[in-house]
């Protein structure tokens, strides 16, 4: 059973043993990850000199960023612009809204969002 949508920051924290990464591990097998966020994770690994294949063995289910999610993410700009959220952030939020699931993230500003998403901070 899927329990969470997982954000890039949470995956990176897990993969790179950053603070909060240990809180992510128990949820990976039951989490959804937007393909846009997978792109961000791979980018972070490549930029840091790590093996990008590590991102493909997380155990979570990767969801393609389809037309519906693209529309939802675009519309979220209005409610998230004040916090400077990226496209990847909004893609994650759009998936959580569509699936009715909470998000695991390490991005503290997300706790101030008022768009109908349950945000759970890992640190």
PDB file of C-alpha atoms in Angstrom:
ATOM      1  CA  UNK A   1       0.000   0.000   0.000  1.00  0.00           C
ATOM      2  CA  UNK A   2       1.328   3.427  -0.954  1.00  0.00           C
ATOM      3  CA  UNK A   3       1.790   5.713   2.032  1.00  0.00           C
ATOM      4  CA  UNK A   4       3.671   8.768   0.778  1.00  0.00           C
ATOM      5  CA  UNK A   5       4.869  10.789  -2.158  1.00  0.00           C
ATOM      6  CA  UNK A   6       8.570  11.388  -1.713  1.00  0.00           C
ATOM      7  CA  UNK A   7      10.346  14.599  -2.666  1.00  0.00           C
ATOM      8  CA  UNK A   8      13.795  14.990  -4.199  1.00  0.00           C
ATOM      9  CA  UNK A   9      15.234  16.364  -0.952  1.00  0.00           C
ATOM     10  CA  UNK A  10      14.122  13.280   0.974  1.00  0.00           C
ATOM     11  CA  UNK A  11      15.584  10.867  -1.588  1.00  0.00           C
ATOM     12  CA  UNK A  12      18.874  12.759  -1.700  1.00  0.00           C
ATOM     13  CA  UNK A  13      19.028  12.818   2.111  1.00  0.00           C
ATOM     14  CA  UNK A  14      18.642   9.039   2.099  1.00  0.00           C
ATOM     15  CA  UNK A  15      21.138   8.366  -0.700  1.00  0.00           C
ATOM     16  CA  UNK A  16      23.824  10.707   0.621  1.00  0.00           C
ATOM     17  CA  UNK A  17      23.346   9.966   4.333  1.00  0.00           C
ATOM     18  CA  UNK A  18      22.301  13.536   5.041  1.00  0.00           C
ATOM     19  CA  UNK A  19      20.327  14.540   8.155  1.00  0.00           C
ATOM     20  CA  UNK A  20      16.842  13.026   8.012  1.00  0.00           C
ATOM     21  CA  UNK A  21      17.846  10.334   5.525  1.00  0.00           C
ATOM     22  CA  UNK A  22      17.372   7.599   8.088  1.00  0.00           C
ATOM     23  CA  UNK A  23      13.736   8.689   8.511  1.00  0.00           C
ATOM     24  CA  UNK A  24      13.125   8.067   4.800  1.00  0.00           C
ATOM     25  CA  UNK A  25      14.355   4.475   4.563  1.00  0.00           C
ATOM     26  CA  UNK A  26      11.288   2.760   6.109  1.00  0.00           C
ATOM     27  CA  UNK A  27       8.964   4.425   3.587  1.00  0.00           C
ATOM     28  CA  UNK A  28      10.809   3.919   0.289  1.00  0.00           C
ATOM     29  CA  UNK A  29       9.137   0.630  -0.618  1.00  0.00           C
ATOM     30  CA  UNK A  30       5.687   2.176  -0.216  1.00  0.00           C
ATOM     31  CA  UNK A  31       6.382   5.607  -1.730  1.00  0.00           C
ATOM     32  CA  UNK A  32       5.658   7.235  -5.071  1.00  0.00           C
ATOM     33  CA  UNK A  33       8.276   9.369  -6.834  1.00  0.00           C
ATOM     34  CA  UNK A  34       7.403  11.660  -9.732  1.00  0.00           C
ATOM     35  CA  UNK A  35       9.665  11.106 -12.759  1.00  0.00           C
ATOM     36  CA  UNK A  36      10.553  14.817 -12.682  1.00  0.00           C
ATOM     37  CA  UNK A  37      11.888  14.299  -9.156  1.00  0.00           C
ATOM     38  CA  UNK A  38      13.836  11.261 -10.314  1.00  0.00           C
ATOM     39  CA  UNK A  39      15.497  13.554 -12.859  1.00  0.00           C
ATOM     40  CA  UNK A  40      16.441  15.923 -10.047  1.00  0.00           C
ATOM     41  CA  UNK A  41      17.858  13.081  -7.955  1.00  0.00           C
ATOM     42  CA  UNK A  42      19.980  11.789 -10.840  1.00  0.00           C
ATOM     43  CA  UNK A  43      21.196  15.329 -11.481  1.00  0.00           C
ATOM     44  CA  UNK A  44      22.243  15.764  -7.838  1.00  0.00           C
ATOM     45  CA  UNK A  45      24.124  12.475  -7.934  1.00  0.00           C
ATOM     46  CA  UNK A  46      25.919  13.338 -11.181  1.00  0.00           C
ATOM     47  CA  UNK A  47      26.776  16.836  -9.917  1.00  0.00           C
ATOM     48  CA  UNK A  48      28.195  15.366  -6.724  1.00  0.00           C
ATOM     49  CA  UNK A  49      30.264  12.737  -8.515  1.00  0.00           C
ATOM     50  CA  UNK A  50      28.129   9.801  -7.324  1.00  0.00           C
ATOM     51  CA  UNK A  51      26.898   6.869  -9.397  1.00  0.00           C
ATOM     52  CA  UNK A  52      23.536   7.994 -10.830  1.00  0.00           C
ATOM     53  CA  UNK A  53      22.328   4.386 -10.996  1.00  0.00           C
ATOM     54  CA  UNK A  54      21.836   4.551  -7.228  1.00  0.00           C
ATOM     55  CA  UNK A  55      18.641   6.501  -7.955  1.00  0.00           C
ATOM     56  CA  UNK A  56      17.150   3.541  -9.811  1.00  0.00           C
ATOM     57  CA  UNK A  57      17.306   1.080  -6.915  1.00  0.00           C
ATOM     58  CA  UNK A  58      15.280   2.904  -4.293  1.00  0.00           C
ATOM     59  CA  UNK A  59      12.333   0.509  -4.290  1.00  0.00           C
ATOM     60  CA  UNK A  60       9.727   3.240  -4.686  1.00  0.00           C
ATOM     61  CA  UNK A  61       7.339   3.416  -7.616  1.00  0.00           C
ATOM     62  CA  UNK A  62       8.210   6.066 -10.216  1.00  0.00           C
ATOM     63  CA  UNK A  63       5.173   7.786 -11.710  1.00  0.00           C
ATOM     64  CA  UNK A  64       5.434   9.331 -15.174  1.00  0.00           C
ATOM     65  CA  UNK A  65       4.803  13.072 -15.273  1.00  0.00           C
ATOM     66  CA  UNK A  66       1.820  12.992 -17.614  1.00  0.00           C
ATOM     67  CA  UNK A  67      -0.430  15.705 -19.045  1.00  0.00           C
ATOM     68  CA  UNK A  68      -2.674  15.723 -15.970  1.00  0.00           C
ATOM     69  CA  UNK A  69       0.269  16.194 -13.606  1.00  0.00           C
ATOM     70  CA  UNK A  70       1.761  18.846 -15.891  1.00  0.00           C
ATOM     71  CA  UNK A  71      -1.471  20.830 -15.754  1.00  0.00           C
ATOM     72  CA  UNK A  72      -1.768  20.437 -11.979  1.00  0.00           C
ATOM     73  CA  UNK A  73       1.859  21.459 -11.414  1.00  0.00           C
ATOM     74  CA  UNK A  74       1.449  24.526 -13.614  1.00  0.00           C
ATOM     75  CA  UNK A  75      -1.657  25.623 -11.750  1.00  0.00           C
ATOM     76  CA  UNK A  76       0.167  25.276  -8.415  1.00  0.00           C
ATOM     77  CA  UNK A  77       2.406  28.215  -9.295  1.00  0.00           C
ATOM     78  CA  UNK A  78      -0.163  30.636  -7.844  1.00  0.00           C
ATOM     79  CA  UNK A  79      -0.154  29.002  -4.410  1.00  0.00           C
ATOM     80  CA  UNK A  80       3.578  28.345  -4.275  1.00  0.00           C
ATOM     81  CA  UNK A  81       5.302  31.295  -5.991  1.00  0.00           C
ATOM     82  CA  UNK A  82       5.784  33.194  -2.723  1.00  0.00           C
ATOM     83  CA  UNK A  83       8.023  30.357  -1.503  1.00  0.00           C
ATOM     84  CA  UNK A  84       9.973  30.147  -4.773  1.00  0.00           C
ATOM     85  CA  UNK A  85       9.119  26.482  -5.409  1.00  0.00           C
ATOM     86  CA  UNK A  86      10.637  24.914  -8.515  1.00  0.00           C
ATOM     87  CA  UNK A  87       8.970  22.900 -11.238  1.00  0.00           C
ATOM     88  CA  UNK A  88      10.207  19.741  -9.531  1.00  0.00           C
ATOM     89  CA  UNK A  89       8.680  20.857  -6.249  1.00  0.00           C
ATOM     90  CA  UNK A  90       5.353  21.532  -7.929  1.00  0.00           C
ATOM     91  CA  UNK A  91       5.505  18.192  -9.775  1.00  0.00           C
ATOM     92  CA  UNK A  92       5.855  16.436  -6.428  1.00  0.00           C
ATOM     93  CA  UNK A  93       3.008  18.449  -4.929  1.00  0.00           C
ATOM     94  CA  UNK A  94       0.780  17.765  -7.934  1.00  0.00           C
ATOM     95  CA  UNK A  95       1.294  14.016  -7.550  1.00  0.00           C
ATOM     96  CA  UNK A  96       0.504  14.167  -3.834  1.00  0.00           C
ATOM     97  CA  UNK A  97      -2.670  16.170  -4.471  1.00  0.00           C
ATOM     98  CA  UNK A  98      -3.837  13.826  -7.217  1.00  0.00           C
ATOM     99  CA  UNK A  99      -3.196  10.706  -5.148  1.00  0.00           C
ATOM    100  CA  UNK A 100      -4.406  12.191  -1.858  1.00  0.00           C
ATOM    101  CA  UNK A 101      -1.147  11.274  -0.112  1.00  0.00           C
ATOM    102  CA  UNK A 102       1.153  13.134   2.274  1.00  0.00           C
ATOM    103  CA  UNK A 103       4.635  14.182   1.166  1.00  0.00           C
ATOM    104  CA  UNK A 104       7.964  13.350   2.793  1.00  0.00           C
ATOM    105  CA  UNK A 105      10.379  16.230   2.278  1.00  0.00           C
ATOM    106  CA  UNK A 106      13.403  17.883   3.783  1.00  0.00           C
ATOM    107  CA  UNK A 107      12.358  21.315   2.513  1.00  0.00           C
ATOM    108  CA  UNK A 108      11.184  23.248   5.585  1.00  0.00           C
ATOM    109  CA  UNK A 109       9.406  26.051   3.650  1.00  0.00           C
ATOM    110  CA  UNK A 110       6.881  23.466   2.429  1.00  0.00           C
ATOM    111  CA  UNK A 111       5.438  23.341   5.962  1.00  0.00           C
ATOM    112  CA  UNK A 112       4.053  26.844   5.295  1.00  0.00           C
ATOM    113  CA  UNK A 113       2.107  25.732   2.224  1.00  0.00           C
ATOM    114  CA  UNK A 114      -1.660  26.035   2.381  1.00  0.00           C
ATOM    115  CA  UNK A 115      -2.730  24.144  -0.733  1.00  0.00           C
ATOM    116  CA  UNK A 116      -4.319  21.029   0.727  1.00  0.00           C
ATOM    117  CA  UNK A 117      -1.232  18.809   0.991  1.00  0.00           C
ATOM    118  CA  UNK A 118      -0.088  17.130   4.181  1.00  0.00           C
ATOM    119  CA  UNK A 119       3.659  17.856   4.374  1.00  0.00           C
ATOM    120  CA  UNK A 120       5.800  15.676   6.646  1.00  0.00           C
ATOM    121  CA  UNK A 121       9.298  16.983   7.322  1.00  0.00           C
ATOM    122  CA  UNK A 122      12.149  14.492   7.668  1.00  0.00           C
ATOM    123  CA  UNK A 123      14.410  16.911   9.552  1.00  0.00           C
TER     124      UNK A 123
END
